[in-house]
PDB file of C-alpha atoms in Angstrom:
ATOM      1  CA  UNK R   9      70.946   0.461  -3.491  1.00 65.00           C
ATOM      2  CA  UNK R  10      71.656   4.155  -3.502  1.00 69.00           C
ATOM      3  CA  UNK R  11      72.482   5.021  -7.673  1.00 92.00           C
ATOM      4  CA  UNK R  12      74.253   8.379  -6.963  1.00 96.00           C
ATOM      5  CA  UNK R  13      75.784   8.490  -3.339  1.00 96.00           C
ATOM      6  CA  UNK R  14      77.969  11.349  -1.857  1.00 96.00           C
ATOM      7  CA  UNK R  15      79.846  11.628   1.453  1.00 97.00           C
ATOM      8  CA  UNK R  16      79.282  13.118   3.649  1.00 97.00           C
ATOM      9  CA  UNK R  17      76.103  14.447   3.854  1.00 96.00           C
ATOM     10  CA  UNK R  18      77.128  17.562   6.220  1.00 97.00           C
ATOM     11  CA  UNK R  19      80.332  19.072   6.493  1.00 97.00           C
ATOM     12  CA  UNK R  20      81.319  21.613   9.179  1.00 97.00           C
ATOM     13  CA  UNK R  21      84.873  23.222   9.011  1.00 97.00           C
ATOM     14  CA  UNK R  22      86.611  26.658   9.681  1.00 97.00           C
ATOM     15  CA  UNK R  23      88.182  28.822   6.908  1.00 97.00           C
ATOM     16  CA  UNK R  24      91.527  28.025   6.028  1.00 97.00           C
ATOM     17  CA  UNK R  25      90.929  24.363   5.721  1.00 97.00           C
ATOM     18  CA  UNK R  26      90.948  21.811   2.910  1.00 97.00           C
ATOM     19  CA  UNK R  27      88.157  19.532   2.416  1.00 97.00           C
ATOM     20  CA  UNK R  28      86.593  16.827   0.208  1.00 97.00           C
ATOM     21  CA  UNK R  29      83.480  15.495  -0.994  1.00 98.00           C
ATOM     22  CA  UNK R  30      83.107  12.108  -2.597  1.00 97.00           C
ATOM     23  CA  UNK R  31      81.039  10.639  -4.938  1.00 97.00           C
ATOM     24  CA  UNK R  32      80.056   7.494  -6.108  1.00 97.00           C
ATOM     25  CA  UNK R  33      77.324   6.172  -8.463  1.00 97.00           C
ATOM     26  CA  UNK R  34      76.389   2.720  -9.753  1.00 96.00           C
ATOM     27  CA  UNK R  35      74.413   3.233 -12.776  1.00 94.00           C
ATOM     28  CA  UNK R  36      76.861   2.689 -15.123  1.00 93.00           C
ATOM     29  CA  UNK R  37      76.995   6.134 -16.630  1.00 92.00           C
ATOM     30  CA  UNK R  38      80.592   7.814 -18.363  1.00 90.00           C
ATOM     31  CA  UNK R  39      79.078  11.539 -17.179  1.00 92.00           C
ATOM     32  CA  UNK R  40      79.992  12.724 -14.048  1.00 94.00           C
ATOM     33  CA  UNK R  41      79.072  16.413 -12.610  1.00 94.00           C
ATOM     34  CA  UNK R  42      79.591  18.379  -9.850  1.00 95.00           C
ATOM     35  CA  UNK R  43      76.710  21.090  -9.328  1.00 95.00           C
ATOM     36  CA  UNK R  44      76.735  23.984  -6.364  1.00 95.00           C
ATOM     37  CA  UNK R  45      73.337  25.182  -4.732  1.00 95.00           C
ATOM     38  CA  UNK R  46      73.883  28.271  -2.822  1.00 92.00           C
ATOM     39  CA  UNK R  47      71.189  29.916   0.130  1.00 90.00           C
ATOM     40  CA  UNK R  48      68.677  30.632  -2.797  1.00 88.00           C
ATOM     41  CA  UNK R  49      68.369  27.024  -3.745  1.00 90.00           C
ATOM     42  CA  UNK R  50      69.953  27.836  -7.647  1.00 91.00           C
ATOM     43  CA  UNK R  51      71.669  25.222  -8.965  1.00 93.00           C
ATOM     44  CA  UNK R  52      75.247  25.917 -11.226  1.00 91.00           C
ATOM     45  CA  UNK R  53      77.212  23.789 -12.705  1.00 91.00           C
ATOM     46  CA  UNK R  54      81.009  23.305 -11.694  1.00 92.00           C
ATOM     47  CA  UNK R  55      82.204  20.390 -13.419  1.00 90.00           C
ATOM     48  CA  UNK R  56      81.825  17.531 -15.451  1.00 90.00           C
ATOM     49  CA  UNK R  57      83.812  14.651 -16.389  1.00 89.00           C
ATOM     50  CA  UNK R  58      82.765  12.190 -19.055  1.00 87.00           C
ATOM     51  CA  UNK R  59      85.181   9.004 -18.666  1.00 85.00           C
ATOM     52  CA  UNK R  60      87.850  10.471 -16.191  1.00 83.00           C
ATOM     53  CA  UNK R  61      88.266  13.485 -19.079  1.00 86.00           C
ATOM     54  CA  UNK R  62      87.330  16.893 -17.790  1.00 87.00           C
ATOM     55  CA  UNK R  63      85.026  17.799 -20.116  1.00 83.00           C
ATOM     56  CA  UNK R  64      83.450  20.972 -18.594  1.00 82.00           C
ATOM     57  CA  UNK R  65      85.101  23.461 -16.066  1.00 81.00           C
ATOM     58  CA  UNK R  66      82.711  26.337 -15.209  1.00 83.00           C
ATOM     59  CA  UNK R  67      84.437  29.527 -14.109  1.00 77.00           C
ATOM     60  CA  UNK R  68      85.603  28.265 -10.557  1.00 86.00           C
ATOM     61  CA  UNK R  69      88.281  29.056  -8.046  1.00 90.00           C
ATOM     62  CA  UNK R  70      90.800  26.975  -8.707  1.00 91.00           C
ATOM     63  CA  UNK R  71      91.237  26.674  -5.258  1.00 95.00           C
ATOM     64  CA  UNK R  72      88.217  23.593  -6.206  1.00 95.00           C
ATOM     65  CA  UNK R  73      89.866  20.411  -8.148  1.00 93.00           C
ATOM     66  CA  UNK R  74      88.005  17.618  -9.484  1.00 93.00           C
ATOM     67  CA  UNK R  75      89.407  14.191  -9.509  1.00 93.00           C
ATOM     68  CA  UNK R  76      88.246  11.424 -11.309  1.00 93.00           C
ATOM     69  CA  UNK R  77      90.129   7.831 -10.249  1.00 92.00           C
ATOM     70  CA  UNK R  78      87.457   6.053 -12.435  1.00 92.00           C
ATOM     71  CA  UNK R  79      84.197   6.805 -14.206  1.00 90.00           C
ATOM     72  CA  UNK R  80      82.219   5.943 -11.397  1.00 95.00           C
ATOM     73  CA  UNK R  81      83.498   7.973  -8.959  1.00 96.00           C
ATOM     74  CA  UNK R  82      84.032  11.428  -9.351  1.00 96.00           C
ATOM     75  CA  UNK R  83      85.617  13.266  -5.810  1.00 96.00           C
ATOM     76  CA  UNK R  84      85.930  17.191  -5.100  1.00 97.00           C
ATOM     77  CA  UNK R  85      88.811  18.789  -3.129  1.00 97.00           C
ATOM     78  CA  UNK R  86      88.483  21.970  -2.089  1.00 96.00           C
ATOM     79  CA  UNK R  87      91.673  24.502  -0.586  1.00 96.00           C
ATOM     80  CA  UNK R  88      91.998  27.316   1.678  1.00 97.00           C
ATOM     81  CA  UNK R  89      88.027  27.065   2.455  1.00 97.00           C
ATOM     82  CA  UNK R  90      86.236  30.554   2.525  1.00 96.00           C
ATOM     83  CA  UNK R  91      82.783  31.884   3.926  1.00 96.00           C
ATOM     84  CA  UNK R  92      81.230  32.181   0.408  1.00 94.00           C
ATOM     85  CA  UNK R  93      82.451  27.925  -0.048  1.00 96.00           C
ATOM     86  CA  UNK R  94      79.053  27.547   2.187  1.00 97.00           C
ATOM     87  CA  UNK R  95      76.686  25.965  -0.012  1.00 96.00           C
ATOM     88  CA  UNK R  96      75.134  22.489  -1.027  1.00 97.00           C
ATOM     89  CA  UNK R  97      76.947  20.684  -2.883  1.00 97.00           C
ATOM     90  CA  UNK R  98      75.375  18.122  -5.325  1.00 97.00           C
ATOM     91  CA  UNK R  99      77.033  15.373  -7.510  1.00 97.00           C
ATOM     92  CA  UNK R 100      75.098  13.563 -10.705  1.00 96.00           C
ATOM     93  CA  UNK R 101      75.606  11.324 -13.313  1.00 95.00           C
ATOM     94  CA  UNK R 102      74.276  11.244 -16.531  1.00 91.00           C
ATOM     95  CA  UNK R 103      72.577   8.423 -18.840  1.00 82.00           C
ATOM     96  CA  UNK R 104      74.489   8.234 -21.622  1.00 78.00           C
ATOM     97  CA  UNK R 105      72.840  10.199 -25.255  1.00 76.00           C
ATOM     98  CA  UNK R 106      70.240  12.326 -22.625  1.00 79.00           C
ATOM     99  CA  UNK R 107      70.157  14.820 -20.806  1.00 77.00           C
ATOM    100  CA  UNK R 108      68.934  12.896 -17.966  1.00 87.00           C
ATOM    101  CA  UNK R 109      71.130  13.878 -14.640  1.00 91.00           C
ATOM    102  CA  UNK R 110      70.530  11.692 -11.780  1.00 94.00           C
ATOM    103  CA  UNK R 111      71.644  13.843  -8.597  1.00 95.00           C
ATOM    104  CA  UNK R 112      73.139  12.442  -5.305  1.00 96.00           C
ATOM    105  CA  UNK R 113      71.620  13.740  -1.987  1.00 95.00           C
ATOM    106  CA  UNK R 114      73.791  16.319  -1.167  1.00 96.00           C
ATOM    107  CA  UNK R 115      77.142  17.416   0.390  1.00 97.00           C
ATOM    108  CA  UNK R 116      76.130  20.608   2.961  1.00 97.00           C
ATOM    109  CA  UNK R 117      79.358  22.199   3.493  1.00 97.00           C
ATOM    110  CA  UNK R 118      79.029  25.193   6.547  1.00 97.00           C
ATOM    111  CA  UNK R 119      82.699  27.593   6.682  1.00 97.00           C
ATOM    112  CA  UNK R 120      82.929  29.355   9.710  1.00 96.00           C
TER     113      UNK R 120
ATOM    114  CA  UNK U   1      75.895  32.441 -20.703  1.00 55.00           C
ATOM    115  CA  UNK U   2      72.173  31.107 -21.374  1.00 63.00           C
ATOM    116  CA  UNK U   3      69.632  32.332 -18.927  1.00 74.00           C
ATOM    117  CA  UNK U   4      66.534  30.582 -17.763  1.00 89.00           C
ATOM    118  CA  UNK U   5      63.861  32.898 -16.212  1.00 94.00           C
ATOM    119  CA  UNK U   6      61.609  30.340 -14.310  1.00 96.00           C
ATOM    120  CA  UNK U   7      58.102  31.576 -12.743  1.00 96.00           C
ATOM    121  CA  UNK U   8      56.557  32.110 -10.516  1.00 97.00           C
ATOM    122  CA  UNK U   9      59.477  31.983  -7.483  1.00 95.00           C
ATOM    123  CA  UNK U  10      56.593  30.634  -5.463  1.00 96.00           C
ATOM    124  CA  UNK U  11      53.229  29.502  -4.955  1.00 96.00           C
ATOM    125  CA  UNK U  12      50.722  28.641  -1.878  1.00 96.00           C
ATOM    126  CA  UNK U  13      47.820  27.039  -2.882  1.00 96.00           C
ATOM    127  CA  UNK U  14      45.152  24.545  -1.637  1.00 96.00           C
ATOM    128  CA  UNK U  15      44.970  21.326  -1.378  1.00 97.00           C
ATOM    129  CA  UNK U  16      43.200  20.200  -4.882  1.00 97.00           C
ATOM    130  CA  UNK U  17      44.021  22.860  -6.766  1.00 97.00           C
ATOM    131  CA  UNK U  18      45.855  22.961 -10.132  1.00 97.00           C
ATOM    132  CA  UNK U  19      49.188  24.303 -10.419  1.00 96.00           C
ATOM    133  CA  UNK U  20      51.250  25.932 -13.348  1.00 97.00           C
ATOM    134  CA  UNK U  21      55.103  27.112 -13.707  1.00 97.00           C
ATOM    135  CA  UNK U  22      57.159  27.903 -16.849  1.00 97.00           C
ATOM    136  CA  UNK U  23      59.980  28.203 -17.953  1.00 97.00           C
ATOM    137  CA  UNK U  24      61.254  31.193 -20.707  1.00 96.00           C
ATOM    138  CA  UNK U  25      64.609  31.054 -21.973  1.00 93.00           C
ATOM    139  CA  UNK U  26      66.645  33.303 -24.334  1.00 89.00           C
ATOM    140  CA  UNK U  27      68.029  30.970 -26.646  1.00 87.00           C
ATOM    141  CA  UNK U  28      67.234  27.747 -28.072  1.00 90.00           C
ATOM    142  CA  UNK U  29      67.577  24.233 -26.164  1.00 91.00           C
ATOM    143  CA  UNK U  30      66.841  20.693 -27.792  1.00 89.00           C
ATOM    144  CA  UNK U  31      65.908  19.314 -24.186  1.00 92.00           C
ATOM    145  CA  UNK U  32      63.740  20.480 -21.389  1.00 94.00           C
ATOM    146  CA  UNK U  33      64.082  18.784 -18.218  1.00 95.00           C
ATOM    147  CA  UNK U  34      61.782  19.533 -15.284  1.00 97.00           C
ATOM    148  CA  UNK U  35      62.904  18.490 -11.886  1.00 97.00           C
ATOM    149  CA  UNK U  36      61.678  18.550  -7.898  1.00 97.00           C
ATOM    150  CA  UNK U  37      63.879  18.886  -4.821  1.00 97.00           C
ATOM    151  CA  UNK U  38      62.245  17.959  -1.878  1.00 95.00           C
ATOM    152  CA  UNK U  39      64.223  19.245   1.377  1.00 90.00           C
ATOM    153  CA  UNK U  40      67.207  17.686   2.200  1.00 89.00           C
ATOM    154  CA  UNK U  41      67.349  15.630  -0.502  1.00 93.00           C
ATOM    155  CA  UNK U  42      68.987  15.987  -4.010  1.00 95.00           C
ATOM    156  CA  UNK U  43      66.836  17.072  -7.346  1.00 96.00           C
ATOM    157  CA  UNK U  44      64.499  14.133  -9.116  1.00 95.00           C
ATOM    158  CA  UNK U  45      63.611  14.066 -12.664  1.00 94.00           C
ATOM    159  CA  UNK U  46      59.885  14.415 -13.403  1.00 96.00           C
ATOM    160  CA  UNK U  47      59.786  14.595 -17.160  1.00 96.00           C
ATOM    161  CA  UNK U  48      61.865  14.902 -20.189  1.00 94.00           C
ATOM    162  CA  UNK U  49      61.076  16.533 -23.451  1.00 95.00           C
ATOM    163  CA  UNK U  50      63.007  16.342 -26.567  1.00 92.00           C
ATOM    164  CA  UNK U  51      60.871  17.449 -28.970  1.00 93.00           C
ATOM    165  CA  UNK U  52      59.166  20.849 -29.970  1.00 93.00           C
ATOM    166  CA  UNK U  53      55.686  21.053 -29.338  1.00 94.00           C
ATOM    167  CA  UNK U  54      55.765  17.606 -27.261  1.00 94.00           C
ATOM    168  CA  UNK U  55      53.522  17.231 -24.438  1.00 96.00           C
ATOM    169  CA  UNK U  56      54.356  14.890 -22.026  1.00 96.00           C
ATOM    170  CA  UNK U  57      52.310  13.404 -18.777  1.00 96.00           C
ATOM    171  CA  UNK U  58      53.675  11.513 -15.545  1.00 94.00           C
ATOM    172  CA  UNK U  59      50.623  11.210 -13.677  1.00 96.00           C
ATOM    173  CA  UNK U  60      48.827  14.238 -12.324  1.00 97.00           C
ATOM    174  CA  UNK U  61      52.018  16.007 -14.287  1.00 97.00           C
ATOM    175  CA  UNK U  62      52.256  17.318 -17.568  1.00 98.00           C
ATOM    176  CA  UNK U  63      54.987  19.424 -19.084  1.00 97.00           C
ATOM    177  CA  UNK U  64      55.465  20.583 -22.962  1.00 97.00           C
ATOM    178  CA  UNK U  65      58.136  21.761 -24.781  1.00 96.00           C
ATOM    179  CA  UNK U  66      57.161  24.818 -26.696  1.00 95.00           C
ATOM    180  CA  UNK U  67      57.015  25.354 -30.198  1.00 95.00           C
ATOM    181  CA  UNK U  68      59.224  27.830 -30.066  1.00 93.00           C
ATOM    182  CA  UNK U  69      62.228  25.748 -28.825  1.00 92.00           C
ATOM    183  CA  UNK U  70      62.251  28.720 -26.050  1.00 93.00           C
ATOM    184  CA  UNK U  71      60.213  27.605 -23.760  1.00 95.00           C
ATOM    185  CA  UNK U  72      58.298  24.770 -21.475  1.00 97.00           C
ATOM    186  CA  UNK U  73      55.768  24.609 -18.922  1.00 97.00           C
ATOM    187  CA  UNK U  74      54.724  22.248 -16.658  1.00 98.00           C
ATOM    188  CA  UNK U  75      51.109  21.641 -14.959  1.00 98.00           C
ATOM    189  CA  UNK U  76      50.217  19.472 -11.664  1.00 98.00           C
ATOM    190  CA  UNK U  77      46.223  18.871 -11.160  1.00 97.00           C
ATOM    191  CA  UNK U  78      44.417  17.829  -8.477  1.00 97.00           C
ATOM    192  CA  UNK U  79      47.818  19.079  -5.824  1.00 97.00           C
ATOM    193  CA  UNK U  80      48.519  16.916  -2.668  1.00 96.00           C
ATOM    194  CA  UNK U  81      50.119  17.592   0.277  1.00 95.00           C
ATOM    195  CA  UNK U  82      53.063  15.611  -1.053  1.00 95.00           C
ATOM    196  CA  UNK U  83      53.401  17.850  -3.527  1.00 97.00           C
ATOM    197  CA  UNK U  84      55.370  20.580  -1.597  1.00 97.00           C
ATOM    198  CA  UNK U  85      59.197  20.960  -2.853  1.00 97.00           C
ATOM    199  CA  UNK U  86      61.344  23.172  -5.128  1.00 97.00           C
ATOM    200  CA  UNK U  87      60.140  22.633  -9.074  1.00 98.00           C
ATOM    201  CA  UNK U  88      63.329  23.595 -11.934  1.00 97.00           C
ATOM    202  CA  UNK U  89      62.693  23.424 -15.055  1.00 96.00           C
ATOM    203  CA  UNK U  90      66.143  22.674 -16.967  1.00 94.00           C
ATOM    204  CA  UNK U  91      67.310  23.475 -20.536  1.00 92.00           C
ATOM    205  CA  UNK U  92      70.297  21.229 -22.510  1.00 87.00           C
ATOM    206  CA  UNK U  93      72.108  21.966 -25.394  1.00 77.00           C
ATOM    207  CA  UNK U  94      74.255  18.988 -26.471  1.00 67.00           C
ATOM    208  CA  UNK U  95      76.943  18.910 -28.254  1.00 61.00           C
ATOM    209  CA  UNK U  96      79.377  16.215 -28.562  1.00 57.00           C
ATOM    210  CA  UNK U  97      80.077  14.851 -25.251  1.00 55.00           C
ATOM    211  CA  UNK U  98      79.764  18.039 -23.779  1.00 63.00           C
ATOM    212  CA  UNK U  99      75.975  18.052 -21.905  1.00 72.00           C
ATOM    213  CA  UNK U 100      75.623  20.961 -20.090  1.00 78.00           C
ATOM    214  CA  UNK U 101      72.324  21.574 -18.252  1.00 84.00           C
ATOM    215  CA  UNK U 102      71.513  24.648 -17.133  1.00 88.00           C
ATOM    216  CA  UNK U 103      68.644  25.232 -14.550  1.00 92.00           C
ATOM    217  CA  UNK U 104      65.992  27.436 -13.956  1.00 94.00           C
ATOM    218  CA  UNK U 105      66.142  29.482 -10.153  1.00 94.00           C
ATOM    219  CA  UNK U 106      62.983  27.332  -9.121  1.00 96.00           C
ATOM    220  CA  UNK U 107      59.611  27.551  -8.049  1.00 97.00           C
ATOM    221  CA  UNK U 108      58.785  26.350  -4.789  1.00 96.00           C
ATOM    222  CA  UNK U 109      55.062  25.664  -4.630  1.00 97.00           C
ATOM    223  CA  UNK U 110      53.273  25.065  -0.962  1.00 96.00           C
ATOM    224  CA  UNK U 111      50.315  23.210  -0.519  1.00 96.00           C
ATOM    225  CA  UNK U 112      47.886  23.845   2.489  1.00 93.00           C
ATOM    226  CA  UNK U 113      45.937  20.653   3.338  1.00 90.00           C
TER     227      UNK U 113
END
């Protein structure tokens, strides 16, 4: 069973467009976080939510918005898609007292 | 915001070899994480350190947090093939509920057979 699972894997779109990404994890954990890996491979944080509460919002377009249904799912909606959106997109969850993320495999979102 | 200035970027070495990267930070964290991406696939935690001065091993890995609170390394012996991927190291301050990781730019480390 896949613990932190995101769909879909690739994502190919044009600019103006809305998108999402969903994510899923069965481990049980209240921390849910949305992290963006652009062409040099670094990874920064966008959001977290711990228990459907937005808990962290890193400076980001608000063109991106979170949505939490449930603490095991954690979904990301991005508006009005630009070239810069092109990047990796990864969700995690996080084991409750640690800082132990456990990462999904990836959203790869290409703008063209 | 913190910074984490991870080195080296990269490293091609031979199959057997030892490897070192660190990790140098400019404030304090209470947790170092170290992590590997292999490609196409999302980041996997190697080790965890909580404690200053702890040195921890997974295997042919070992990492320590520094004394200093500032800093961590981490050391692979005998490299494999298998090996190959993108290394971060990974500082947290917690506080509250609000766990914030923030991640080094990587080291990706090559290994010729």
């Amino acid at each position: 069973d896949t613990a932190v699972s995101q769909t879909p894997k690739y994502l190919v779109t044009q600019m103006g467009n809305d998108k999402s990404i969903k994510c899923e994890q069965n481990l049980g954990h209240d921390t849910m976080y949305w992290y963006k890996q652009d062409s040099k491979k670094f990874l920064k944080i966008m959001f977290s939510y711990n228990n459907k509460e937005l808990i962290i919002n890193e400076t980001v377009p608000n063109r991106f918005s979170p949505k939490s249904p449930d603490k095991a799912h954690l979904n990301l909606h991005i508006n009005s898609l630009e070239l810069g959106d092109s990047a990796v997109y990864f969700c995690a969850s996080r084991q409750a007292n640690t800082g132990e993320l456990f990462f999904g495999e990836g959203s790869r979102l290409t703008v063209l | 915001g913190q910074q984490l200035n991870q080195s080296p970027q990269s490293m091609f070495i031979q199959e057997g070899e030892d490897v070192s990267m660190n990790c140098t930070s400019s404030s304090i964290f209470n947790t170092w994480l170290w992590y590997k991406q292999d490609p196409g696939e999302g980041p996997v935690l190697l080790i965890a350190l909580y404690k200053a001065g702890e040195l921890t091993s997974n295997g042919r890995l070992t990492a320590q947090f520094g004394i200093t609170r500032k800093d961590s390394f981490l050391n692979i012996s005998a490299s494999i093939p298998s090996d190959v991927g993108i290394y971060f190291c990974a500082g947290l301050n917690s506080g509250g509920s609000n766990y914030k990781l923030t991640f080094g730019k990587g080291t990706l480390l090559t290994v010729n057979p």
